Amino acid sequence: MGADSAQPPAKRRLFPTALHVLLTIYGILYLVFVIIGFVPSQEGSPVSPSVPYHPFALEGSLVKVLFVFFLFGFFTAWKNRLAAGVLFILWWAAMWGLETLMVARGGSGGAIVMGFPLFVLGVLFVVSGYRQRRLRSVPSQP
């Protein structure tokens, strides 16, 4: 066999699937939300109904912790879709907990709605990861 029969190495793409593109768009919007959440205001904030708004109050701190959890899932998505999907579903469950805690204190309940697209992406990542794992485990036919 000569050198011409060797296959060239597969190129790694920045966005391997449409799910990664959608996840990146969601991540950018989430980043903007978190950046706005760092700005204190006496008149209130677009990200919280509390007046005056303190970025490191309980709600703001929990949102930032959940953003770090999201980032962990975001970077995991390029290595292991199934694990990333599970992390995104857990993230959404944590958002439910956050909203349950905050709505009791006068919150708006918007985090559940704004997090729903990530829940859908999480389910799609789980399905994609499961299919990918199943295809790898099936031996190729000669």
Short mmCIF file of N, CA, C and O in Angstrom, two decimals:
data_model
loop_
_atom_site.label_atom_id
_atom_site.label_comp_id
_atom_site.label_asym_id
_atom_site.label_seq_id
_atom_site.Cartn_x
_atom_site.Cartn_y
_atom_site.Cartn_z
N MET A 1 0.83 -1.18 0.00
CA MET A 1 0.00 0.00 0.00
C MET A 1 0.87 1.24 0.00
O MET A 1 1.79 1.35 0.78
N GLY A 2 0.52 2.16 -0.82
CA GLY A 2 1.29 3.38 -0.96
C GLY A 2 0.75 4.49 -0.08
O GLY A 2 -0.21 4.34 0.65
N ALA A 3 1.39 5.61 -0.19
CA ALA A 3 1.02 6.77 0.61
C ALA A 3 -0.32 7.35 0.16
O ALA A 3 -1.00 8.02 0.93
N ASP A 4 -0.73 7.06 -1.12
CA ASP A 4 -1.98 7.65 -1.60
C ASP A 4 -3.20 6.98 -0.97
O ASP A 4 -4.27 7.51 -1.00
N SER A 5 -3.06 5.77 -0.45
CA SER A 5 -4.21 5.08 0.12
C SER A 5 -4.49 5.54 1.55
O SER A 5 -5.54 5.24 2.10
N ALA A 6 -3.57 6.25 2.17
CA ALA A 6 -3.78 6.75 3.53
C ALA A 6 -4.81 7.88 3.49
O ALA A 6 -4.76 8.75 2.63
N GLN A 7 -5.72 7.85 4.43
CA GLN A 7 -6.73 8.89 4.49
C GLN A 7 -6.18 10.08 5.25
O GLN A 7 -5.47 9.91 6.25
N PRO A 8 -6.51 11.29 4.80
CA PRO A 8 -6.04 12.47 5.54
C PRO A 8 -6.74 12.53 6.89
O PRO A 8 -7.86 12.05 7.04
N PRO A 9 -6.07 13.09 7.89
CA PRO A 9 -6.70 13.20 9.21
C PRO A 9 -7.95 14.07 9.13
O PRO A 9 -8.00 15.05 8.38
N ALA A 10 -8.97 13.71 9.89
CA ALA A 10 -10.22 14.46 9.89
C ALA A 10 -9.98 15.83 10.53
O ALA A 10 -9.31 15.96 11.54
N LYS A 11 -10.55 16.85 9.91
CA LYS A 11 -10.44 18.21 10.45
C LYS A 11 -11.38 18.35 11.63
O LYS A 11 -12.51 17.88 11.60
N ARG A 12 -10.89 19.00 12.66
CA ARG A 12 -11.76 19.32 13.80
C ARG A 12 -12.44 20.64 13.50
O ARG A 12 -11.79 21.64 13.22
N ARG A 13 -13.74 20.62 13.56
CA ARG A 13 -14.50 21.82 13.29
C ARG A 13 -14.79 22.55 14.61
O ARG A 13 -14.95 21.92 15.65
N LEU A 14 -14.85 23.86 14.53
CA LEU A 14 -15.13 24.66 15.71
C LEU A 14 -16.54 24.36 16.25
O LEU A 14 -16.75 24.23 17.44
N PHE A 15 -17.50 24.23 15.34
CA PHE A 15 -18.88 23.90 15.70
C PHE A 15 -19.26 22.60 15.01
O PHE A 15 -19.73 22.61 13.88
N PRO A 16 -19.09 21.45 15.70
CA PRO A 16 -19.33 20.17 15.05
C PRO A 16 -20.78 19.93 14.65
O PRO A 16 -21.05 19.23 13.70
N THR A 17 -21.73 20.50 15.38
CA THR A 17 -23.14 20.27 15.06
C THR A 17 -23.93 21.57 15.21
O THR A 17 -23.44 22.55 15.78
N ALA A 18 -25.15 21.54 14.73
CA ALA A 18 -26.04 22.69 14.89
C ALA A 18 -26.34 22.92 16.37
O ALA A 18 -26.54 24.07 16.80
N LEU A 19 -26.34 21.85 17.16
CA LEU A 19 -26.56 22.01 18.60
C LEU A 19 -25.47 22.87 19.23
O LEU A 19 -25.76 23.68 20.12
N HIS A 20 -24.25 22.72 18.78
CA HIS A 20 -23.15 23.53 19.32
C HIS A 20 -23.31 25.00 18.93
O HIS A 20 -22.99 25.89 19.72
N VAL A 21 -23.81 25.25 17.73
CA VAL A 21 -24.05 26.63 17.30
C VAL A 21 -25.14 27.26 18.17
O VAL A 21 -24.98 28.38 18.68
N LEU A 22 -26.25 26.54 18.37
CA LEU A 22 -27.33 27.04 19.21
C LEU A 22 -26.87 27.24 20.65
O LEU A 22 -27.23 28.23 21.30
N LEU A 23 -26.06 26.32 21.15
CA LEU A 23 -25.53 26.45 22.51
C LEU A 23 -24.64 27.69 22.63
O LEU A 23 -24.71 28.40 23.64
N THR A 24 -23.85 27.96 21.62
CA THR A 24 -22.99 29.14 21.64
C THR A 24 -23.82 30.42 21.64
O THR A 24 -23.51 31.38 22.38
N ILE A 25 -24.87 30.46 20.84
CA ILE A 25 -25.76 31.64 20.82
C ILE A 25 -26.38 31.84 22.20
O ILE A 25 -26.41 32.95 22.73
N TYR A 26 -26.87 30.75 22.79
CA TYR A 26 -27.46 30.84 24.13
C TYR A 26 -26.41 31.31 25.13
O TYR A 26 -26.68 32.16 25.98
N GLY A 27 -25.19 30.78 25.02
CA GLY A 27 -24.12 31.16 25.92
C GLY A 27 -23.76 32.63 25.84
O GLY A 27 -23.50 33.28 26.86
N ILE A 28 -23.77 33.18 24.64
CA ILE A 28 -23.48 34.62 24.46
C ILE A 28 -24.56 35.46 25.12
O ILE A 28 -24.27 36.43 25.83
N LEU A 29 -25.83 35.07 24.91
CA LEU A 29 -26.92 35.82 25.53
C LEU A 29 -26.87 35.71 27.06
O LEU A 29 -27.10 36.69 27.78
N TYR A 30 -26.53 34.53 27.54
CA TYR A 30 -26.41 34.32 28.99
C TYR A 30 -25.25 35.15 29.54
O TYR A 30 -25.36 35.76 30.62
N LEU A 31 -24.15 35.24 28.82
CA LEU A 31 -23.01 36.05 29.24
C LEU A 31 -23.40 37.52 29.34
O LEU A 31 -23.04 38.21 30.32
N VAL A 32 -24.16 38.03 28.38
CA VAL A 32 -24.62 39.42 28.43
C VAL A 32 -25.48 39.63 29.67
O VAL A 32 -25.33 40.63 30.38
N PHE A 33 -26.36 38.68 29.96
CA PHE A 33 -27.22 38.76 31.15
C PHE A 33 -26.37 38.82 32.42
O PHE A 33 -26.64 39.63 33.31
N VAL A 34 -25.34 38.00 32.50
CA VAL A 34 -24.49 37.97 33.69
C VAL A 34 -23.67 39.25 33.81
O VAL A 34 -23.52 39.80 34.91
N ILE A 35 -23.18 39.76 32.69
CA ILE A 35 -22.42 41.03 32.73
C ILE A 35 -23.30 42.16 33.22
O ILE A 35 -22.88 42.98 34.05
N ILE A 36 -24.54 42.22 32.72
CA ILE A 36 -25.47 43.25 33.20
C ILE A 36 -25.72 43.08 34.70
O ILE A 36 -25.88 44.05 35.44
N GLY A 37 -25.71 41.83 35.16
CA GLY A 37 -25.93 41.55 36.57
C GLY A 37 -24.82 42.02 37.49
O GLY A 37 -24.99 42.03 38.71
N PHE A 38 -23.68 42.42 36.95
CA PHE A 38 -22.59 42.93 37.77
C PHE A 38 -22.72 44.42 38.05
O PHE A 38 -21.96 44.97 38.84
N VAL A 39 -23.66 45.09 37.43
CA VAL A 39 -23.81 46.54 37.57
C VAL A 39 -24.80 46.85 38.69
O VAL A 39 -25.99 46.56 38.57
N PRO A 40 -24.31 47.43 39.81
CA PRO A 40 -25.24 47.79 40.89
C PRO A 40 -26.07 49.01 40.49
O PRO A 40 -25.64 49.82 39.68
N SER A 41 -27.26 49.12 41.07
CA SER A 41 -28.12 50.24 40.73
C SER A 41 -29.06 50.55 41.88
O SER A 41 -29.60 49.65 42.52
N GLN A 42 -29.27 51.82 42.14
CA GLN A 42 -30.21 52.26 43.17
C GLN A 42 -31.65 52.20 42.67
O GLN A 42 -32.58 52.09 43.44
N GLU A 43 -31.82 52.29 41.33
CA GLU A 43 -33.16 52.30 40.75
C GLU A 43 -33.65 50.91 40.38
O GLU A 43 -34.72 50.76 39.82
N GLY A 44 -32.87 49.89 40.58
CA GLY A 44 -33.24 48.54 40.16
C GLY A 44 -32.38 48.12 38.98
O GLY A 44 -31.54 48.86 38.51
N SER A 45 -32.60 46.92 38.52
CA SER A 45 -31.79 46.39 37.43
C SER A 45 -32.69 45.65 36.45
O SER A 45 -33.73 45.11 36.85
N PRO A 46 -32.29 45.59 35.18
CA PRO A 46 -33.09 44.82 34.23
C PRO A 46 -33.07 43.32 34.52
O PRO A 46 -33.90 42.58 34.02
N VAL A 47 -32.12 42.85 35.33
CA VAL A 47 -32.01 41.42 35.59
C VAL A 47 -32.64 41.00 36.92
O VAL A 47 -32.70 39.82 37.22
N SER A 48 -33.12 41.94 37.71
CA SER A 48 -33.69 41.60 39.01
C SER A 48 -34.72 42.65 39.41
O SER A 48 -34.52 43.84 39.19
N PRO A 49 -35.81 42.21 40.03
CA PRO A 49 -36.82 43.19 40.47
C PRO A 49 -36.48 43.90 41.78
O PRO A 49 -37.19 44.81 42.17
N SER A 50 -35.40 43.50 42.46
CA SER A 50 -35.09 44.11 43.75
C SER A 50 -34.54 45.52 43.59
O SER A 50 -33.75 45.80 42.71
N VAL A 51 -35.03 46.42 44.45
CA VAL A 51 -34.60 47.81 44.44
C VAL A 51 -34.15 48.15 45.84
O VAL A 51 -34.91 47.94 46.78
N PRO A 52 -32.98 48.66 46.08
CA PRO A 52 -31.85 48.79 45.16
C PRO A 52 -31.25 47.42 44.84
O PRO A 52 -31.38 46.48 45.62
N TYR A 53 -30.61 47.35 43.69
CA TYR A 53 -30.04 46.09 43.23
C TYR A 53 -28.59 45.98 43.67
O TYR A 53 -27.79 46.88 43.40
N HIS A 54 -28.25 44.91 44.34
CA HIS A 54 -26.88 44.63 44.74
C HIS A 54 -26.43 43.37 44.00
O HIS A 54 -27.04 42.31 44.14
N PRO A 55 -25.38 43.44 43.19
CA PRO A 55 -24.97 42.30 42.36
C PRO A 55 -24.54 41.07 43.15
O PRO A 55 -24.58 39.97 42.63
N PHE A 56 -24.13 41.25 44.40
CA PHE A 56 -23.66 40.10 45.16
C PHE A 56 -24.58 39.76 46.32
O PHE A 56 -24.17 39.16 47.31
N ALA A 57 -25.86 40.10 46.17
CA ALA A 57 -26.86 39.61 47.10
C ALA A 57 -27.07 38.13 46.81
O ALA A 57 -26.47 37.57 45.88
N LEU A 58 -27.93 37.48 47.56
CA LEU A 58 -28.13 36.04 47.41
C LEU A 58 -28.50 35.66 45.98
O LEU A 58 -27.89 34.76 45.38
N GLU A 59 -29.48 36.34 45.41
CA GLU A 59 -29.93 36.01 44.05
C GLU A 59 -28.81 36.20 43.03
O GLU A 59 -28.54 35.33 42.20
N GLY A 60 -28.15 37.34 43.07
CA GLY A 60 -27.07 37.61 42.13
C GLY A 60 -25.92 36.63 42.25
O GLY A 60 -25.35 36.19 41.25
N SER A 61 -25.59 36.26 43.47
CA SER A 61 -24.51 35.30 43.68
C SER A 61 -24.88 33.92 43.14
O SER A 61 -24.07 33.25 42.51
N LEU A 62 -26.12 33.49 43.38
CA LEU A 62 -26.55 32.18 42.87
C LEU A 62 -26.59 32.15 41.35
O LEU A 62 -26.24 31.14 40.73
N VAL A 63 -27.00 33.25 40.75
CA VAL A 63 -27.01 33.33 39.27
C VAL A 63 -25.58 33.20 38.74
O VAL A 63 -25.34 32.50 37.75
N LYS A 64 -24.63 33.81 39.39
CA LYS A 64 -23.24 33.73 38.95
C LYS A 64 -22.67 32.32 39.14
O LYS A 64 -21.92 31.82 38.30
N VAL A 65 -23.05 31.66 40.23
CA VAL A 65 -22.61 30.27 40.46
C VAL A 65 -23.20 29.36 39.39
O VAL A 65 -22.51 28.50 38.83
N LEU A 66 -24.47 29.57 39.06
CA LEU A 66 -25.09 28.76 38.01
C LEU A 66 -24.48 29.05 36.63
O LEU A 66 -24.44 28.18 35.77
N PHE A 67 -23.99 30.26 36.43
CA PHE A 67 -23.31 30.57 35.17
C PHE A 67 -22.01 29.78 35.07
O PHE A 67 -21.68 29.27 34.00
N VAL A 68 -21.29 29.65 36.17
CA VAL A 68 -20.06 28.84 36.16
C VAL A 68 -20.41 27.37 35.88
O VAL A 68 -19.72 26.70 35.12
N PHE A 69 -21.51 26.89 36.45
CA PHE A 69 -21.98 25.53 36.19
C PHE A 69 -22.33 25.38 34.71
O PHE A 69 -22.00 24.37 34.08
N PHE A 70 -22.97 26.41 34.13
CA PHE A 70 -23.28 26.39 32.70
C PHE A 70 -21.99 26.33 31.87
O PHE A 70 -21.91 25.59 30.89
N LEU A 71 -21.00 27.12 32.25
CA LEU A 71 -19.73 27.12 31.51
C LEU A 71 -19.07 25.74 31.54
O LEU A 71 -18.50 25.30 30.53
N PHE A 72 -19.16 25.07 32.66
CA PHE A 72 -18.62 23.71 32.76
C PHE A 72 -19.32 22.79 31.75
O PHE A 72 -18.68 22.04 31.02
N GLY A 73 -20.64 22.89 31.68
CA GLY A 73 -21.39 22.10 30.70
C GLY A 73 -21.10 22.53 29.27
O GLY A 73 -21.01 21.70 28.36
N PHE A 74 -20.92 23.83 29.08
CA PHE A 74 -20.63 24.37 27.74
C PHE A 74 -19.34 23.77 27.19
O PHE A 74 -19.30 23.30 26.05
N PHE A 75 -18.29 23.76 27.98
CA PHE A 75 -17.02 23.22 27.50
C PHE A 75 -17.03 21.70 27.43
O PHE A 75 -16.33 21.11 26.62
N THR A 76 -17.85 21.08 28.25
CA THR A 76 -17.99 19.62 28.19
C THR A 76 -18.69 19.20 26.90
O THR A 76 -18.45 18.10 26.39
N ALA A 77 -19.53 20.05 26.35
CA ALA A 77 -20.31 19.71 25.15
C ALA A 77 -19.43 19.34 23.96
O ALA A 77 -19.85 18.58 23.09
N TRP A 78 -18.22 19.86 23.91
CA TRP A 78 -17.35 19.55 22.77
C TRP A 78 -16.65 18.20 22.94
O TRP A 78 -16.16 17.64 21.99
N LYS A 79 -16.60 17.69 24.16
CA LYS A 79 -15.95 16.41 24.42
C LYS A 79 -16.93 15.27 24.60
O LYS A 79 -16.69 14.15 24.17
N ASN A 80 -18.04 15.54 25.30
CA ASN A 80 -18.98 14.48 25.65
C ASN A 80 -20.39 15.07 25.65
O ASN A 80 -20.79 15.73 26.61
N ARG A 81 -21.11 14.82 24.58
CA ARG A 81 -22.46 15.40 24.44
C ARG A 81 -23.41 14.87 25.50
O ARG A 81 -24.24 15.63 26.01
N LEU A 82 -23.33 13.60 25.80
CA LEU A 82 -24.24 13.01 26.77
C LEU A 82 -24.06 13.65 28.15
O LEU A 82 -25.03 14.05 28.80
N ALA A 83 -22.83 13.79 28.59
CA ALA A 83 -22.56 14.41 29.90
C ALA A 83 -23.00 15.87 29.90
O ALA A 83 -23.56 16.35 30.89
N ALA A 84 -22.74 16.57 28.81
CA ALA A 84 -23.16 17.98 28.73
C ALA A 84 -24.67 18.10 28.82
O ALA A 84 -25.19 18.98 29.52
N GLY A 85 -25.39 17.22 28.14
CA GLY A 85 -26.85 17.25 28.20
C GLY A 85 -27.36 17.04 29.62
O GLY A 85 -28.27 17.74 30.08
N VAL A 86 -26.77 16.10 30.32
CA VAL A 86 -27.16 15.85 31.71
C VAL A 86 -26.85 17.08 32.57
O VAL A 86 -27.66 17.49 33.41
N LEU A 87 -25.70 17.72 32.35
CA LEU A 87 -25.35 18.93 33.11
C LEU A 87 -26.35 20.05 32.84
O LEU A 87 -26.74 20.78 33.76
N PHE A 88 -26.78 20.20 31.58
CA PHE A 88 -27.74 21.26 31.26
C PHE A 88 -29.11 20.99 31.89
O PHE A 88 -29.79 21.92 32.34
N ILE A 89 -29.50 19.73 31.94
CA ILE A 89 -30.77 19.40 32.59
C ILE A 89 -30.67 19.66 34.09
O ILE A 89 -31.60 20.20 34.70
N LEU A 90 -29.53 19.31 34.69
CA LEU A 90 -29.32 19.60 36.11
C LEU A 90 -29.28 21.11 36.36
O LEU A 90 -29.78 21.60 37.39
N TRP A 91 -28.70 21.86 35.41
CA TRP A 91 -28.67 23.32 35.51
C TRP A 91 -30.09 23.86 35.56
O TRP A 91 -30.40 24.74 36.36
N TRP A 92 -30.95 23.33 34.69
CA TRP A 92 -32.32 23.82 34.67
C TRP A 92 -33.05 23.47 35.97
O TRP A 92 -33.83 24.27 36.49
N ALA A 93 -32.77 22.29 36.51
CA ALA A 93 -33.36 21.92 37.81
C ALA A 93 -32.88 22.89 38.90
O ALA A 93 -33.67 23.29 39.77
N ALA A 94 -31.62 23.29 38.83
CA ALA A 94 -31.09 24.27 39.80
C ALA A 94 -31.77 25.63 39.60
O ALA A 94 -32.02 26.34 40.58
N MET A 95 -32.08 25.98 38.36
CA MET A 95 -32.80 27.24 38.11
C MET A 95 -34.20 27.19 38.72
O MET A 95 -34.68 28.19 39.25
N TRP A 96 -34.84 26.02 38.64
CA TRP A 96 -36.14 25.85 39.30
C TRP A 96 -35.98 26.10 40.80
O TRP A 96 -36.81 26.78 41.41
N GLY A 97 -34.93 25.54 41.39
CA GLY A 97 -34.69 25.75 42.82
C GLY A 97 -34.44 27.21 43.14
O GLY A 97 -34.96 27.73 44.13
N LEU A 98 -33.64 27.86 42.31
CA LEU A 98 -33.35 29.28 42.51
C LEU A 98 -34.63 30.10 42.42
O LEU A 98 -34.89 30.96 43.27
N GLU A 99 -35.44 29.83 41.43
CA GLU A 99 -36.68 30.59 41.28
C GLU A 99 -37.66 30.31 42.40
O GLU A 99 -38.37 31.20 42.84
N THR A 100 -37.70 29.07 42.86
CA THR A 100 -38.58 28.74 43.98
C THR A 100 -38.15 29.54 45.21
O THR A 100 -38.98 30.09 45.93
N LEU A 101 -36.85 29.64 45.42
CA LEU A 101 -36.32 30.42 46.53
C LEU A 101 -36.59 31.91 46.34
O LEU A 101 -37.00 32.60 47.27
N MET A 102 -36.40 32.41 45.13
CA MET A 102 -36.54 33.84 44.88
C MET A 102 -37.98 34.29 44.74
O MET A 102 -38.33 35.39 45.13
N VAL A 103 -38.84 33.45 44.16
CA VAL A 103 -40.24 33.84 44.03
C VAL A 103 -40.87 33.98 45.40
O VAL A 103 -41.68 34.86 45.63
N ALA A 104 -40.44 33.14 46.34
CA ALA A 104 -40.93 33.25 47.71
C ALA A 104 -40.52 34.59 48.32
O ALA A 104 -41.18 35.09 49.21
N ARG A 105 -39.44 35.17 47.82
CA ARG A 105 -38.96 36.46 48.32
C ARG A 105 -39.41 37.62 47.44
O ARG A 105 -38.90 38.72 47.55
N GLY A 106 -40.29 37.37 46.47
CA GLY A 106 -40.78 38.46 45.63
C GLY A 106 -40.14 38.49 44.25
O GLY A 106 -40.19 39.51 43.58
N GLY A 107 -39.57 37.39 43.79
CA GLY A 107 -38.96 37.35 42.46
C GLY A 107 -40.01 37.23 41.38
O GLY A 107 -41.21 37.15 41.64
N SER A 108 -39.57 37.23 40.14
CA SER A 108 -40.50 37.27 39.02
C SER A 108 -40.78 35.91 38.41
O SER A 108 -41.78 35.74 37.72
N GLY A 109 -39.93 34.92 38.58
CA GLY A 109 -40.12 33.61 37.97
C GLY A 109 -39.62 33.53 36.54
O GLY A 109 -39.90 32.56 35.84
N GLY A 110 -38.88 34.51 36.08
CA GLY A 110 -38.42 34.55 34.70
C GLY A 110 -37.28 33.60 34.38
O GLY A 110 -37.08 33.25 33.22
N ALA A 111 -36.53 33.16 35.37
CA ALA A 111 -35.38 32.29 35.11
C ALA A 111 -35.80 30.95 34.56
O ALA A 111 -35.09 30.36 33.74
N ILE A 112 -36.96 30.46 34.96
CA ILE A 112 -37.43 29.17 34.45
C ILE A 112 -37.72 29.29 32.96
O ILE A 112 -37.34 28.43 32.17
N VAL A 113 -38.37 30.36 32.58
CA VAL A 113 -38.72 30.57 31.17
C VAL A 113 -37.47 30.83 30.34
O VAL A 113 -37.31 30.27 29.25
N MET A 114 -36.56 31.67 30.85
CA MET A 114 -35.34 31.96 30.10
C MET A 114 -34.41 30.76 30.04
O MET A 114 -33.60 30.64 29.13
N GLY A 115 -34.51 29.85 31.00
CA GLY A 115 -33.68 28.65 31.00
C GLY A 115 -34.26 27.51 30.20
O GLY A 115 -33.56 26.53 29.92
N PHE A 116 -35.53 27.61 29.80
CA PHE A 116 -36.17 26.51 29.08
C PHE A 116 -35.45 26.14 27.78
O PHE A 116 -35.31 24.95 27.48
N PRO A 117 -34.95 27.11 26.98
CA PRO A 117 -34.21 26.71 25.78
C PRO A 117 -32.99 25.85 26.09
O PRO A 117 -32.67 24.92 25.34
N LEU A 118 -32.34 26.11 27.21
CA LEU A 118 -31.18 25.28 27.57
C LEU A 118 -31.63 23.89 28.00
O LEU A 118 -30.93 22.91 27.76
N PHE A 119 -32.79 23.80 28.63
CA PHE A 119 -33.34 22.48 28.96
C PHE A 119 -33.59 21.68 27.68
O PHE A 119 -33.23 20.50 27.59
N VAL A 120 -34.18 22.33 26.68
CA VAL A 120 -34.42 21.66 25.40
C VAL A 120 -33.10 21.24 24.76
O VAL A 120 -32.96 20.12 24.27
N LEU A 121 -32.11 22.15 24.78
CA LEU A 121 -30.79 21.80 24.25
C LEU A 121 -30.18 20.65 25.04
O LEU A 121 -29.54 19.77 24.46
N GLY A 122 -30.37 20.64 26.35
CA GLY A 122 -29.86 19.55 27.17
C GLY A 122 -30.46 18.21 26.76
O GLY A 122 -29.75 17.21 26.63
N VAL A 123 -31.77 18.18 26.54
CA VAL A 123 -32.43 16.94 26.10
C VAL A 123 -31.88 16.53 24.73
O VAL A 123 -31.59 15.35 24.50
N LEU A 124 -31.72 17.49 23.83
CA LEU A 124 -31.19 17.17 22.50
C LEU A 124 -29.75 16.69 22.57
O LEU A 124 -29.35 15.79 21.81
N PHE A 125 -28.95 17.25 23.47
CA PHE A 125 -27.57 16.78 23.65
C PHE A 125 -27.56 15.36 24.21
O PHE A 125 -26.72 14.54 23.82
N VAL A 126 -28.48 15.05 25.12
CA VAL A 126 -28.56 13.68 25.66
C VAL A 126 -28.90 12.71 24.54
O VAL A 126 -28.26 11.66 24.39
N VAL A 127 -29.90 13.05 23.72
CA VAL A 127 -30.28 12.18 22.60
C VAL A 127 -29.13 12.03 21.63
O VAL A 127 -28.80 10.92 21.19
N SER A 128 -28.47 13.13 21.28
CA SER A 128 -27.34 13.09 20.35
C SER A 128 -26.19 12.26 20.91
O SER A 128 -25.57 11.46 20.21
N GLY A 129 -25.89 12.47 22.19
CA GLY A 129 -24.80 11.71 22.82
C GLY A 129 -25.11 10.24 22.90
O GLY A 129 -24.25 9.38 22.71
N TYR A 130 -26.38 9.92 23.19
CA TYR A 130 -26.78 8.52 23.26
C TYR A 130 -26.66 7.86 21.89
O TYR A 130 -26.14 6.76 21.76
N ARG A 131 -27.12 8.55 20.84
CA ARG A 131 -26.99 8.01 19.48
C ARG A 131 -25.54 7.85 19.09
O ARG A 131 -25.15 6.85 18.47
N GLN A 132 -24.72 8.83 19.41
CA GLN A 132 -23.29 8.77 19.09
C GLN A 132 -22.63 7.59 19.80
O GLN A 132 -21.85 6.85 19.19
N ARG A 133 -22.95 7.38 21.04
CA ARG A 133 -22.39 6.27 21.81
C ARG A 133 -22.87 4.93 21.24
O ARG A 133 -22.11 3.97 21.16
N ARG A 134 -24.13 4.87 20.86
CA ARG A 134 -24.68 3.63 20.30
C ARG A 134 -24.03 3.30 18.95
O ARG A 134 -23.74 2.14 18.68
N LEU A 135 -23.78 4.32 18.13
CA LEU A 135 -23.12 4.08 16.84
C LEU A 135 -21.68 3.61 17.02
O LEU A 135 -21.19 2.80 16.24
N ARG A 136 -21.01 4.11 18.04
CA ARG A 136 -19.63 3.68 18.30
C ARG A 136 -19.56 2.23 18.77
O ARG A 136 -18.58 1.54 18.51
N SER A 137 -20.59 1.79 19.50
CA SER A 137 -20.55 0.46 20.06
C SER A 137 -20.94 -0.62 19.04
O SER A 137 -20.63 -1.78 19.24
N VAL A 138 -21.59 -0.22 17.94
CA VAL A 138 -21.97 -1.20 16.91
C VAL A 138 -20.75 -1.46 16.04
O VAL A 138 -20.16 -0.54 15.47
N PRO A 139 -20.32 -2.74 15.93
CA PRO A 139 -19.15 -3.03 15.09
C PRO A 139 -19.49 -2.77 13.61
O PRO A 139 -20.59 -3.01 13.16
N SER A 140 -18.50 -2.23 12.90
CA SER A 140 -18.71 -1.92 11.48
C SER A 140 -18.71 -3.22 10.67
O SER A 140 -17.99 -4.15 10.96
N GLN A 141 -19.53 -3.23 9.66
CA GLN A 141 -19.64 -4.40 8.79
C GLN A 141 -18.50 -4.40 7.78
O GLN A 141 -18.17 -3.38 7.21
N PRO A 142 -17.87 -5.59 7.53
CA PRO A 142 -16.77 -5.64 6.55
C PRO A 142 -17.25 -5.49 5.14
O PRO A 142 -18.31 -5.67 4.75
#
